[in-house]
Short mmCIF file of C-alpha atoms and ligand atoms in Angstrom, two decimals:
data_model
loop_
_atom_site.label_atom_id
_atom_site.label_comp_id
_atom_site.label_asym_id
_atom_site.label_seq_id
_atom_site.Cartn_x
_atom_site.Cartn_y
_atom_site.Cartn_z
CA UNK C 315 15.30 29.86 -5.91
CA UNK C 316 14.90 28.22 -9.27
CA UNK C 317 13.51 24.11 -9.59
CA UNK C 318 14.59 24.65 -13.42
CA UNK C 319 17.93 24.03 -11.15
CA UNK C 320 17.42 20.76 -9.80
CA UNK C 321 15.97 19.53 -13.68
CA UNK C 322 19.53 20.72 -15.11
CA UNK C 323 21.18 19.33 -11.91
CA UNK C 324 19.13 15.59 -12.31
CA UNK C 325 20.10 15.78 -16.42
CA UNK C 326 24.32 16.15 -15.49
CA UNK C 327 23.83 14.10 -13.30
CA UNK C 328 21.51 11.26 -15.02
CA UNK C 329 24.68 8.35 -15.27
CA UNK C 330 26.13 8.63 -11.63
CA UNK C 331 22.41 8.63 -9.87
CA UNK C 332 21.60 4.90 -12.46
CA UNK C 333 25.35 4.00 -11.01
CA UNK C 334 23.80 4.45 -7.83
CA UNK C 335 20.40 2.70 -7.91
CA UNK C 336 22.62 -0.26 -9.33
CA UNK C 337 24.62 -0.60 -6.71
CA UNK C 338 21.96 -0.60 -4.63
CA UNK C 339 19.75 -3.23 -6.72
CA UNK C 340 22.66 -5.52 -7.18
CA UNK C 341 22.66 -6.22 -3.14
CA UNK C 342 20.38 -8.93 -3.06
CA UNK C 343 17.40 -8.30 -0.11
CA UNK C 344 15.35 -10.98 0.30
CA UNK C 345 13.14 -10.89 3.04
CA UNK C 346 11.31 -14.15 2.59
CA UNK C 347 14.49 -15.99 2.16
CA UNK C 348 16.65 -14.30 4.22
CA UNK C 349 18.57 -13.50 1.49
CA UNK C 350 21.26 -10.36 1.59
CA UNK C 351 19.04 -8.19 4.09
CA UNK C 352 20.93 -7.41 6.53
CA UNK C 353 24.14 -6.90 3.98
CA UNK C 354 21.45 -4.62 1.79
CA UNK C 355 20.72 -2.64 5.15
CA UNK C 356 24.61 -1.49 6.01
CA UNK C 357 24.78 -0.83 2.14
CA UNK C 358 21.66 1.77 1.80
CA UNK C 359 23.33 3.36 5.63
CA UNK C 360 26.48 3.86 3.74
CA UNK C 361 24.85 5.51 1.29
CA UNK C 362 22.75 7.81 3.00
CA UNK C 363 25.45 8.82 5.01
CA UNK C 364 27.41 9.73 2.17
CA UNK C 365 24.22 12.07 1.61
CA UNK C 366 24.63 13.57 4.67
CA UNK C 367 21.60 12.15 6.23
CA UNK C 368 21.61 10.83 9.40
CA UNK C 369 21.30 6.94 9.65
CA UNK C 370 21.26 4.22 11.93
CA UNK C 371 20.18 0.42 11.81
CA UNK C 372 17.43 0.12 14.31
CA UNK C 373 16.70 -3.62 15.09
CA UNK C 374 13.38 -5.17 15.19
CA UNK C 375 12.19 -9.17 15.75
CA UNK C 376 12.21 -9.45 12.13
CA UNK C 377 14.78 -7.48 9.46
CA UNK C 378 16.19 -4.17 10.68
CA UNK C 379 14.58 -0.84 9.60
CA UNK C 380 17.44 1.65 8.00
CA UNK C 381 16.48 4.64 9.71
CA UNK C 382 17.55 8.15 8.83
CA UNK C 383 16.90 11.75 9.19
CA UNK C 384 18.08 15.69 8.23
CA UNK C 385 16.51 17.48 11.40
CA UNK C 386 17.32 21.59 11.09
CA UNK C 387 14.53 22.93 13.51
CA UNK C 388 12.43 21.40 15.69
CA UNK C 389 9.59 23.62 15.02
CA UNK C 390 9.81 23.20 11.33
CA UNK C 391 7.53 20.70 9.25
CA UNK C 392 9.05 17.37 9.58
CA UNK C 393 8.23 15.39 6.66
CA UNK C 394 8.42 10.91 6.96
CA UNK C 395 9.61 9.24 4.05
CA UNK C 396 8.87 5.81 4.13
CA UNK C 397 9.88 2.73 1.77
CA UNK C 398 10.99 -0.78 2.12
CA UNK C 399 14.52 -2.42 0.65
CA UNK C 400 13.81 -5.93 0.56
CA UNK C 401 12.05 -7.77 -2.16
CA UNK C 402 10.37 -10.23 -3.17
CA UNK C 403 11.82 -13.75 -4.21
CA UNK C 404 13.16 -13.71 -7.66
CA UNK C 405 11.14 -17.15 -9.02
CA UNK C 406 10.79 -18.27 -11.47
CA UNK C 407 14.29 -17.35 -12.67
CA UNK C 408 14.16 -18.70 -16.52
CA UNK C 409 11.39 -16.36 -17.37
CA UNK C 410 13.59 -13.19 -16.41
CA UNK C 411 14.93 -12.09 -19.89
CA UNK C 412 18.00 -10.80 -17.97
CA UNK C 413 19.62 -11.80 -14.95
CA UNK C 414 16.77 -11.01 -11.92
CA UNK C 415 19.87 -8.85 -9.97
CA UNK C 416 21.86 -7.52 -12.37
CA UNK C 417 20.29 -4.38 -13.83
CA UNK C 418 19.88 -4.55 -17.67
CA UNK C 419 18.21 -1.43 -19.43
CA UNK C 420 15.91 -1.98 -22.32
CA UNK C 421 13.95 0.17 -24.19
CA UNK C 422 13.89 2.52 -21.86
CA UNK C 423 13.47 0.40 -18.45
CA UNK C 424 15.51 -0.58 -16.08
CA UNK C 425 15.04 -4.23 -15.83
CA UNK C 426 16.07 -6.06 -12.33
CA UNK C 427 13.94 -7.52 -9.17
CA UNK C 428 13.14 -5.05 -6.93
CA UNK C 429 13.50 -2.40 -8.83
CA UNK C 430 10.35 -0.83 -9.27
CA UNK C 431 8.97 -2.30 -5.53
CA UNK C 432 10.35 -0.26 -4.10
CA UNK C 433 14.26 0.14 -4.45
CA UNK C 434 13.93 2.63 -7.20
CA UNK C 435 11.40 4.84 -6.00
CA UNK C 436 13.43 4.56 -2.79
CA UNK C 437 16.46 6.07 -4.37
CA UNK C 438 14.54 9.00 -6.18
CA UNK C 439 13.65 10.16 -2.55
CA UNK C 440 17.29 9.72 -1.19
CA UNK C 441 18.84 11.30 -4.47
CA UNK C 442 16.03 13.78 -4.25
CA UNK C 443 17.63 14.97 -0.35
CA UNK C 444 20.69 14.68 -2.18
CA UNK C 445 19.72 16.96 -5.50
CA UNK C 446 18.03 19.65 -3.12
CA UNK C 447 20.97 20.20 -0.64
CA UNK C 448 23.26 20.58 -3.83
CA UNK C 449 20.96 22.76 -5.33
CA UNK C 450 19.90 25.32 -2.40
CA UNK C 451 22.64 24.48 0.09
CA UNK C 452 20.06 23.27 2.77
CA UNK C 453 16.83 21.26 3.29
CA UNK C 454 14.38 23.81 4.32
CA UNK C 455 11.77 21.38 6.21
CA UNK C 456 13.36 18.31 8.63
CA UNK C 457 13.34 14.75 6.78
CA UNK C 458 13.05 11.62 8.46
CA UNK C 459 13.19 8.31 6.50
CA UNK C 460 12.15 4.64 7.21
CA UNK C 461 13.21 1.99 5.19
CA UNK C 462 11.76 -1.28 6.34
CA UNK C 463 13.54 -4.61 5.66
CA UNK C 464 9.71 -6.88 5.46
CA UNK C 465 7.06 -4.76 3.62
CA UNK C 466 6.94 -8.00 1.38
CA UNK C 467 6.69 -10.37 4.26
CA UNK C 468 3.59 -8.47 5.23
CA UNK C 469 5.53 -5.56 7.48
CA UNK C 470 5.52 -8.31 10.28
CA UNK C 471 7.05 -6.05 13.04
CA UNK C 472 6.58 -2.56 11.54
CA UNK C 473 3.44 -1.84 13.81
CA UNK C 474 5.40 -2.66 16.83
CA UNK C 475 8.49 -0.09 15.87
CA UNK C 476 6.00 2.52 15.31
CA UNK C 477 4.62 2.20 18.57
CA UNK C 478 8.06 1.93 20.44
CA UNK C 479 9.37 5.02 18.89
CA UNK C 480 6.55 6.71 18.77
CA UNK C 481 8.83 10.26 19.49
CA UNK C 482 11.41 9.36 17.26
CA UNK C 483 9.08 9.32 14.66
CA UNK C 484 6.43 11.72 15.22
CA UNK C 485 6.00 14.18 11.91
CA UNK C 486 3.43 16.26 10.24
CA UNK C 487 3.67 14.27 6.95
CA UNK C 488 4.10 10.65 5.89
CA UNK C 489 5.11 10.58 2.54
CA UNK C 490 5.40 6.98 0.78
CA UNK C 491 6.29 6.48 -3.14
CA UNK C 492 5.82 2.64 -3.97
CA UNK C 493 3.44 1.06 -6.17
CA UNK C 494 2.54 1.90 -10.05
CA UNK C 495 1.05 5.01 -11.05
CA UNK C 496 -2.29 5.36 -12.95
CA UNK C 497 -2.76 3.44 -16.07
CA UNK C 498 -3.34 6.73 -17.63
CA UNK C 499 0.24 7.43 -16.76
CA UNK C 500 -0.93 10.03 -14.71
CA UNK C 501 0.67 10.41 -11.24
CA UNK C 502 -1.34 9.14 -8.33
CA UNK C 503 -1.94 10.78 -4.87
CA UNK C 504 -3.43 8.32 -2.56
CA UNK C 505 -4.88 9.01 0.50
CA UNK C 506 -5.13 5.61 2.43
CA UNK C 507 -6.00 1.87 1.78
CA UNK C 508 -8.68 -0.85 2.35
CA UNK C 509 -8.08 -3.02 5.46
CA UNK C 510 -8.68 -6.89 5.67
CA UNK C 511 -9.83 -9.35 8.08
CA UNK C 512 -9.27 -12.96 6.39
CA UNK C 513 -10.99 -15.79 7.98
CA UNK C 514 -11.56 -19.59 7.19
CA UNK C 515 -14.78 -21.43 7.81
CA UNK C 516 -14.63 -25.80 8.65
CA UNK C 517 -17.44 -27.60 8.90
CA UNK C 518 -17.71 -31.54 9.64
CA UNK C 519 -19.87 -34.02 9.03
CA UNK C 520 -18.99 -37.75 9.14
CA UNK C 521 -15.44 -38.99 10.43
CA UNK C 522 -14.81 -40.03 6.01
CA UNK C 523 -16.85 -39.24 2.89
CA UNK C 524 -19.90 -41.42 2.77
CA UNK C 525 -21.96 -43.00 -0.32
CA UNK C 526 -24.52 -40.62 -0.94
CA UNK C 527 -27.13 -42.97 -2.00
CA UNK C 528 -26.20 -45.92 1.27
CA UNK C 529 -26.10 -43.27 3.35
CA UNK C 530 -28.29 -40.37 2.11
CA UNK C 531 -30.25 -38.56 4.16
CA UNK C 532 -28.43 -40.39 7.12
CA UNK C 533 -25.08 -38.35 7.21
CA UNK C 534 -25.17 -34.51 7.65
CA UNK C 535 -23.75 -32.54 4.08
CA UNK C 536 -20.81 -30.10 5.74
CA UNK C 537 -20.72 -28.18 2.45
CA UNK C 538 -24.93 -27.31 2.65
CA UNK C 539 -24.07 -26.22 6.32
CA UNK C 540 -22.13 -23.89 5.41
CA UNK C 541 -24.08 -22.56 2.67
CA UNK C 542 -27.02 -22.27 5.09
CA UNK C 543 -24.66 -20.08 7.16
CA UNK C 544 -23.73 -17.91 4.07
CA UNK C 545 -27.52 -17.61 3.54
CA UNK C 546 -27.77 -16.14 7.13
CA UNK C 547 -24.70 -13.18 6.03
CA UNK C 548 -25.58 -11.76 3.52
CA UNK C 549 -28.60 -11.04 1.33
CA UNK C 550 -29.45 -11.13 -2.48
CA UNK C 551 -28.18 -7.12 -2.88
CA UNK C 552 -24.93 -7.92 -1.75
CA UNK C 553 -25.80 -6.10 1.74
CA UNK C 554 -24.09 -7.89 4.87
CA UNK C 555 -26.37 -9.10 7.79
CA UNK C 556 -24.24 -9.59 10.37
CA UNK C 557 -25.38 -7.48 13.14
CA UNK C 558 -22.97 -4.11 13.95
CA UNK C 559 -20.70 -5.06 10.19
CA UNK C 560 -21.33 -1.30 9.03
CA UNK C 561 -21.46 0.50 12.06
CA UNK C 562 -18.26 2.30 12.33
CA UNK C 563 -17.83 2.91 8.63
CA UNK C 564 -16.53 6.77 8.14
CA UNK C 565 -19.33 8.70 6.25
CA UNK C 566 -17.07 10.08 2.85
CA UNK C 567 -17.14 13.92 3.50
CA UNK C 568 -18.64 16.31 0.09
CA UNK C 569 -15.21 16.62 -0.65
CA UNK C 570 -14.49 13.30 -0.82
CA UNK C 571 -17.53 12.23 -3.01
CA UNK C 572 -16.25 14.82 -5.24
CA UNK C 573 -13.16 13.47 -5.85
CA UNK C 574 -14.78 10.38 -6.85
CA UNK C 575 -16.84 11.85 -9.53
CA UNK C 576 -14.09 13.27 -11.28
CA UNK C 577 -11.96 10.11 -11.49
CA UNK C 578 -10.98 9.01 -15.35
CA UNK C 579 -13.17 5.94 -15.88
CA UNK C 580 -13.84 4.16 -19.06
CA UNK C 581 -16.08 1.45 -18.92
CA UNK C 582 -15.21 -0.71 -21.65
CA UNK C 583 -11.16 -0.40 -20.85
CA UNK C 584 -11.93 -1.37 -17.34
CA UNK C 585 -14.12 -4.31 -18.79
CA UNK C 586 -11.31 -5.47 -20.84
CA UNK C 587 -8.55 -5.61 -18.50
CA UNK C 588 -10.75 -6.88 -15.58
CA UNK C 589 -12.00 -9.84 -18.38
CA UNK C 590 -15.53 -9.16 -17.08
CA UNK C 591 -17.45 -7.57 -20.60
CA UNK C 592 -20.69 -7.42 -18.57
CA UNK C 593 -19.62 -4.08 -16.45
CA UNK C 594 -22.39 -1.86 -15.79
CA UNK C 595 -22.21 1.30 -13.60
CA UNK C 596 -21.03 4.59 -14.11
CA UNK C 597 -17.29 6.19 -12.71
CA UNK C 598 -19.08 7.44 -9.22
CA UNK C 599 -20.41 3.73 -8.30
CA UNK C 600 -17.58 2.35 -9.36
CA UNK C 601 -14.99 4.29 -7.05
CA UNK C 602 -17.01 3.80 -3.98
CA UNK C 603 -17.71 0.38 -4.38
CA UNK C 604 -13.73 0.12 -4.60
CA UNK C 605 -12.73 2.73 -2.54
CA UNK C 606 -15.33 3.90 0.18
CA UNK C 607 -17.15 0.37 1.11
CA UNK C 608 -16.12 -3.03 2.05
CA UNK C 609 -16.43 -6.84 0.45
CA UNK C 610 -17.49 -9.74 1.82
CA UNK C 611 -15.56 -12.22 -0.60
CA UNK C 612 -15.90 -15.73 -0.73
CA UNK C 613 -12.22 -16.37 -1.64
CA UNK C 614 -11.92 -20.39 -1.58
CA UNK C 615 -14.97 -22.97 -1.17
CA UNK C 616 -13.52 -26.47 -1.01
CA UNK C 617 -15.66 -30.00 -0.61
CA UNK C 618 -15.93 -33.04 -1.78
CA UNK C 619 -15.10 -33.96 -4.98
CA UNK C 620 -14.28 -31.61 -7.85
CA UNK C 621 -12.33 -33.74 -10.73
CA UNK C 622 -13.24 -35.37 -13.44
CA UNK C 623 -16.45 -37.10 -14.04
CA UNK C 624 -18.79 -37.87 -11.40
CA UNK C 625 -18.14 -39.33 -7.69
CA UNK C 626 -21.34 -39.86 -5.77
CA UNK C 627 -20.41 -38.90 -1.84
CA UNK C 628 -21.16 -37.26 0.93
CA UNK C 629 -18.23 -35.07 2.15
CA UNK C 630 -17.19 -35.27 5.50
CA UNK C 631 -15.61 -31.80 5.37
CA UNK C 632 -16.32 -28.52 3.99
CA UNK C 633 -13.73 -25.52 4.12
CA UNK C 634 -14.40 -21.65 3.31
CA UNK C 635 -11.95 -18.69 3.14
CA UNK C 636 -13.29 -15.25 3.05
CA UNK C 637 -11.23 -11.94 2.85
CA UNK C 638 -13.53 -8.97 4.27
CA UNK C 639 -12.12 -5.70 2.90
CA UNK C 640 -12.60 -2.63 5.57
CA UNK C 641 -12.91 0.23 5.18
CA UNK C 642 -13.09 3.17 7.84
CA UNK C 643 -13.42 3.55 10.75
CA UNK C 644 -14.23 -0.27 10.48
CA UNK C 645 -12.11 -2.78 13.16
CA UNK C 646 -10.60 -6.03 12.23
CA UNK C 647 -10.72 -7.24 16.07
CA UNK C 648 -14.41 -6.04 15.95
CA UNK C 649 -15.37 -7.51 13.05
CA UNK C 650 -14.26 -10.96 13.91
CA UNK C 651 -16.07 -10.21 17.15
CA UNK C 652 -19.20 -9.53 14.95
CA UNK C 653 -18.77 -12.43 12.92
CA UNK C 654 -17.77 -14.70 15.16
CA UNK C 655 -21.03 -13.71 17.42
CA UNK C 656 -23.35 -14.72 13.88
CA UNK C 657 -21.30 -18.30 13.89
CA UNK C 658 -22.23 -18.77 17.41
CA UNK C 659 -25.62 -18.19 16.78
CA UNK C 660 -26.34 -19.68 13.62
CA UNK C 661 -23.95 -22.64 13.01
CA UNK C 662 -22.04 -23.03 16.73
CA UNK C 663 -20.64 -26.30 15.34
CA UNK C 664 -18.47 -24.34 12.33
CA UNK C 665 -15.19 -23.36 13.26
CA UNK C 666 -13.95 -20.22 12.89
CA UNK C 667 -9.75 -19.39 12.20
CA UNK C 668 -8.39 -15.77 11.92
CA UNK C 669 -5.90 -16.31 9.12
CA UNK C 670 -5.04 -12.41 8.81
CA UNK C 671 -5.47 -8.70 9.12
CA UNK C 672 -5.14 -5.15 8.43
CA UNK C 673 -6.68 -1.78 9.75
CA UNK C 674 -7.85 0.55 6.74
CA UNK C 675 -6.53 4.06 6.87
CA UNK C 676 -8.21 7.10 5.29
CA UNK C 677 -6.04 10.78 5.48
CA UNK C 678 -9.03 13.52 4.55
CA UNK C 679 -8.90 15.33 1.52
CA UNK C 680 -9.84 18.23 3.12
CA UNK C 681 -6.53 18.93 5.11
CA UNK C 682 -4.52 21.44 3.35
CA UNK C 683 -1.70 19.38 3.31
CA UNK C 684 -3.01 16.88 0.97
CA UNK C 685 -3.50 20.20 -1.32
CA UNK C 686 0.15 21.07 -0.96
CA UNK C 687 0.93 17.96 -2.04
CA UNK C 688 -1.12 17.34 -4.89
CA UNK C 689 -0.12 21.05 -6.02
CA UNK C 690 3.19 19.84 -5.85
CA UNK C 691 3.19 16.73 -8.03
CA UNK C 692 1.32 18.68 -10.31
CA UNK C 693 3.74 21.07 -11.12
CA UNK C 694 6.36 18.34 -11.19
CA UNK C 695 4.50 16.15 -13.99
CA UNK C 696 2.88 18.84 -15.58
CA UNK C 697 -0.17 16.52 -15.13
CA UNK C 698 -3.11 16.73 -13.03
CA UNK C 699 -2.54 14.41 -10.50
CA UNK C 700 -5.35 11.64 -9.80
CA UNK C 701 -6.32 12.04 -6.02
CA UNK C 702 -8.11 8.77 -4.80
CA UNK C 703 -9.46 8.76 -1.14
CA UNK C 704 -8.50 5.20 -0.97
CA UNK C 705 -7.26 2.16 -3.20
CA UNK C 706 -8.91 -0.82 -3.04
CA UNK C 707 -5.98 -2.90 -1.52
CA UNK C 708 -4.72 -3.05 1.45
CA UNK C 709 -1.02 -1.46 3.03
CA UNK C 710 -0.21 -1.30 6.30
CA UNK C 711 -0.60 2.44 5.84
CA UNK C 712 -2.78 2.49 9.55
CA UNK C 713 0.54 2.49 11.53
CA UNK C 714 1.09 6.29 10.66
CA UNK C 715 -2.58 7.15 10.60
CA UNK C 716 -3.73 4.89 13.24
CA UNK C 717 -0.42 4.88 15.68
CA UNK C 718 1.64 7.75 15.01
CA UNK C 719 -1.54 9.86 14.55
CA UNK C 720 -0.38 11.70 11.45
CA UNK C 721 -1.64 12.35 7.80
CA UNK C 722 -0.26 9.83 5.07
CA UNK C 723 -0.26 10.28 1.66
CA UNK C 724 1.06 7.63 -0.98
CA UNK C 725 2.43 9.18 -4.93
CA UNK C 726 3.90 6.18 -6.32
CA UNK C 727 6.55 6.73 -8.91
CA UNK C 728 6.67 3.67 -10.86
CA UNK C 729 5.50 2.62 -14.29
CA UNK C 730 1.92 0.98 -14.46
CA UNK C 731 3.37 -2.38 -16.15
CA UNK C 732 6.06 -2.78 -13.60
CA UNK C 733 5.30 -6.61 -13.17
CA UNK C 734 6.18 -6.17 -9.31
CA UNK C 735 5.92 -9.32 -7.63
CA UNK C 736 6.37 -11.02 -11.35
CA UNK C 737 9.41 -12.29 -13.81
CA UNK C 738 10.87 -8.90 -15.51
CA UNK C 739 9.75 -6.41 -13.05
CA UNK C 740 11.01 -3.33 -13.99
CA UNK C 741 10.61 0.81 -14.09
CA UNK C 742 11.14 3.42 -16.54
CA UNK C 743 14.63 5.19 -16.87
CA UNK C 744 12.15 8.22 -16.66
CA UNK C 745 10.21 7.23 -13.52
CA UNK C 746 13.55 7.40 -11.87
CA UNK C 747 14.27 10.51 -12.28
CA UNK C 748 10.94 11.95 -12.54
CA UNK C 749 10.48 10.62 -9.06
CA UNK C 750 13.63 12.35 -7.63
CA UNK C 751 12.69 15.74 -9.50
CA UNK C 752 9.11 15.26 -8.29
CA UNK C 753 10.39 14.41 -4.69
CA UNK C 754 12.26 17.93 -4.88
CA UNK C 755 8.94 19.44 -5.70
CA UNK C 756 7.38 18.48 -2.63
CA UNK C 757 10.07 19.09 -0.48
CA UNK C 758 9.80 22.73 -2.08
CA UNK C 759 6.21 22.99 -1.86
CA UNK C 760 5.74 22.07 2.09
CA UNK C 761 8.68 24.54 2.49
CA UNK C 762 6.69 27.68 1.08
CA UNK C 763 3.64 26.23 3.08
CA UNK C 764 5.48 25.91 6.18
CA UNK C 765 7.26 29.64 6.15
CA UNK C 766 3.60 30.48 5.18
CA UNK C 767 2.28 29.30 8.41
CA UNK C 768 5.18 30.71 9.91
CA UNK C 769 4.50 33.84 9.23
CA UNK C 770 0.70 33.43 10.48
CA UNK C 771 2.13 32.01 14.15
CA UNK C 772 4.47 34.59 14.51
CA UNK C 773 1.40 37.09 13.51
CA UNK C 774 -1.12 35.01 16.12
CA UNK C 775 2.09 35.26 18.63
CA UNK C 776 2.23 38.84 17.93
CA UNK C 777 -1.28 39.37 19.19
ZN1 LIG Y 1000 5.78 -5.51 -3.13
#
């Protein structure tokens, strides 16, 4: 069995897989809008079908997840491919230098919305099924796929279709390709996410803003309320005082702290695109402070009056938003608990609103399939891969971690410069098909691990 195979097999075959991706970028999906999702959802079934995989539309309260699968043998390693079809709103259109859904190569990139996040590392993976089966006759390992319809309306109701098909979906492997890779244009292996509890702060004073000289010293300042508060949460190192915040947090194993200390960092270039020249700390601190521990960010501090000149008052109302990032084995529902338990005690008369939130996730580095993996993309890029224990974002990566129980690893196939989210998003010709080749890789990788373990139960059976 040859993978120089599948690289001459992706090269004939370079035109009809772009004719394909087109087709699929051209169907408007947009999930905030309600724009073409449902039509997008038949199209990628039709599609997959053609493939020969398996697929059904599988209803939730929000957009419908496409959901497909190539199952061979029970007992062999099921591998979950998951990725999203909608996108994100197209605005503002007359700063797209081309049409936002008709797909316009330039320079070497594929130019449309959606097609970086996530359509067209979506289609490497299906093309990748596709490439393999053409190539060897047969996926050796079983494949399901999930293909949300509201990753960018914050994966409203994916957490709830987890947990109702719980069986349905139960792997070994969850296996997601969507954001950029590394700036270095190294490939990525991720191995989970920060989580996030958002919450806003109010506190009153008067019933209107007062004269701060007629009334000073009369009326109660909102804003220095909550300041005192802040005061109470966290001291001048940075170190949170709310009682319990760091209990659960997930000591990083040897491993782990290893990782970190091999990461590419450069100082300056981080400076520089950050816009923050005063940097100081070395590639170790700097991973764990992003990866392996949590914020406590003051995101939004609004009172009184903030334009132009001066406006002597004393605000009647002061408003704070915070987003907490978590890390593991740290609980949104417990931290608000925690927090809201300081409030209580220092300020009862603040109110407190839960605006948001999302579990972190964390898949060891130790497991031997995160080794498979990385082996994998390795050979596929001829690049060694960087392997991060977490980013410092947050994806609602805990649903297969978390709920379904199962390791989840993230190696996202897109360009660094995509501009997601932004006018001109886009992703290199290259990524495309690097993604499907590289897709092929790991399905060819977990195969020789799995016959490997095969052989080692039927050995243990033996006995
Ligand atoms: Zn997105």
């Amino acid at each position: 069995m040859s993978l120089t195979q599948v690289e001459n097999l992706i090269s004939s075959r370079k035109e009809q897989y772009l004719n394909q991706l087109f087709r699929l970028l051209k169907q408007k999906s947009i999930s905030a809008q309600d724009v073409g999702v449902r039509e997008c959802a038949n199209l990628l079934k039709e599609m997959m079908d053609n493939i020969g995989i398996n697929t059904r539309i599988m209803e939730t309260a929000g957009h419908p997840v496409v959901y497909g699968e190539i199952m061979n043998d029970p007992n062999a390693f099921t591998l979950l491919i998951y990725g999203h079809y909608d996108v994100q709103p197209p605005e503002p259109i007359d700063e797209w230098l081309s049409p936002p859904f008709e797909p316009t190569i330039r320079d070497g990139k594929i130019y449309c919305r959606g097609v970086g996040d996530n359509k067209g590392q979506l289609m490497s993976q299906i093309l990748a099924i596709k490439t393999y089966k053409d190539v060897f006759g047969e996926i050796p390992i079983n494949i399901k796929l999930v293909f949300e319809g509201e990753e960018e309306s914050a994966s409203a109701n994916l957490a709830e279709f987890v947990k109702e098909n719980k069986e349905l979906l139960a792997c070994d492997l969850v296996y997601t390709s969507d954001g950029p890779m590394h700036d270095s244009g190294s490939p990525f292996v991720l191995l989970g996410v920060r989580g996030m509890l958002y919450v806003e702060l109010t506190a009153k004073g008067a019933e209107w803003d007062n004269h701060s000289g007629n009334k000073g010293n009369i009326v109660p300042n909102p804003a220095w309320k909550l300041i005192d508060l802040l005061r109470t949460m966290r001291d001048e190192n940075g170190r949170v005082l709310i009682e319990g915040f760091y209990d659960d947090i997930r000591q990083p194993t040897e491993k782990e702290l290893q990782i970190i200390k091999e990461l590419p960092f450069n100082q300056d270039d981080i400076a520089e695109k950050i816009g923050y020249s005063k940097l100081d700390m070395d590639g170790e601190m700097y991973y764990r402070k992003l990866t392996l521990e949590p914020t406590f960010n003051i995101a939004g501090f609004t009172s009184g009056y903030g334009g132009e000149g001066s406006k002597t008052i004393i605000p009647s109302k002061a408003v704070l938003k915070m987003d907490m990032r978590l890390v593991v084995d740290q609980d949104p529902d417990d931290i608000y608990e925690k927090f809201c338990k300081h409030v209580k005690k220092f300020a009862p008369d603040i109110e407190i609103k839960r605006l948001g939130d999302m579990k972190p996730s964390r898949t060891s580095a130790d497991q031997e399939i995160i080794r498979v993996v990385t082996r994998a993309v390795r050979n596929s890029f001829q690049k060694e891969p960087v392997l991060q224990p977490s980013l410092g974002g947050s994806l609602p990566d805990y649903v297969w971690t978390k709920i379904l129980n199962t390791p989840s690893v993230v190696v996202p196939y897109a360009n660094f410069d995509e501009a997601n989210h932004s006018p001109n998003e886009n992703m290199g010709v290259n990524n495309f098909y690097d993604g499907i080749k590289c897709t092929c890789y790991v399905i060819n990788e977990i195969s020789r691990f799995y016959s490997k373990t095969k052989i080692q139960h039927n050995v243990e059976l033996a006995d």
